């Protein structure tokens, strides 16, 4: 494909330990600018931990995380957001006690320019018109699907260059899942936003991504173009339901 | 000329204004007494409320009780004493300046304590932080005691007078000051928490610190701000308290601090309007019991009532049991 494109993010032999538990055993990833890349694997394989290591929520024991040529492995979460990485966490984690509007405003916490905030908010409303209907509503009263839209919208408010999504389909009505995945592709195409997607629904994830990594017990066991992974018999058996 | 005497025997109140003269019949006496106690109770409760807000806000962002908070209240009173010599006494300008400067000093003190004592323990067990808080509390109390062996007499910061309302209810200017200042501070606090970016960030951190850091909020900065805000309110409380009870000493914060903590729990810990409500309620209950023939048992009865309230509303009067959607 476009081999000349640069890597926006590289993980080199990243190791994460929780006490005596070895959560990530030497993970290496290469993500090209503009791609949708997916991480698939069973529960407890280390997908969420990988995303948390990138966004600075968990400290790494060894290895390096290189973002746009700079080592970000020692930065704090808010400094990593400042560099243009946004993370939509597992379980959405919208601020349930704040209104939809306040959630989006918090998404743009580091943005000082009111015009940029306004235009980004208009963009979020154009992707998820339902949020606009509910701006005054407390986020905790939204449905699961709407909360996921809000979580993605809030992440977009920081004008990221690199977006990480952790299980966006979790606990959401099937019809809305389809809608949200279409929007993810739309965001990627329109904004040229690079996306790293962690998803339990491996079929769906491989459909919209260009490249995939398969994690097992904190290690990458297979990586390839998503279409190739979809036809790999072992992957089909283990993750795609036969 | 009615005089309220301070500890040195000087006349505190120079003017007594009768707003409405009435020859109250005997059966009005109990009504008068009731309203008088309400006013006295609310003015005591307002001070508890000011202290309780600091407990509840810090609990909101850190889920921890800052036991040194009651000593910040004490430092507020002492810095009021210190600053009072640079301003004319019994003047509104002087009084407000002293309150403002003391709030500033205590805000910095609160932020310093957080930075030096609590932040290095972020991530360690709650018990360690709690013990540290008790240590900071004792450090403040006993380092003041090294220098101060006798209680100091708090100066008269504001002009004093008293008003007689219809029915013979007496309202002192200090009570008016307590009401006005508490109300203004509460309005300012609500504005900051609900309508400013920092206040919204405080609510975000309080709800979910991890999600807050993922939108780019520096949680440490928000926590520091929260300590500053709560400590400034405690300083104002300390000065208002000392205007009513003008003998100040290093352990003066212990009991009001404990009661304010209870008020915060009563209102629903972590809930700002709850802390204000809890403080007012505690003040009124305490005053009523104090005015009855069971006054020896004031604290016992007041606290028993609180326990009863908490049995029926375990999360406090305004505390909510939050249910998260999965």
Coordinates of C-alpha atoms in Angstrom, one line a residue, chain A residues 100 124-125 127-135 137 142-143 145-146 149 176 179:
Chain A
X100 CA -23.6 17.1 27.5
X124 CA -19.1 16.9 16.6
X125 CA -22.7 17.9 16.3
X127 CA -21.4 13.7 13.2
X128 CA -23.7 13.0 16.1
X129 CA -26.8 15.3 15.7
X130 CA -28.4 13.5 18.6
X131 CA -25.9 15.2 21.0
X132 CA -27.0 18.6 19.9
X133 CA -30.6 17.8 20.8
X134 CA -29.4 16.9 24.3
X135 CA -26.9 19.6 25.2
X137 CA -29.2 17.1 29.6
X142 CA -28.2 9.4 28.2
X143 CA -28.6 5.9 26.8
X145 CA -25.2 4.5 22.7
X146 CA -25.6 8.2 23.3
X149 CA -21.3 9.2 21.0
X176 CA -26.3 1.9 17.2
X179 CA -24.1 3.6 13.3

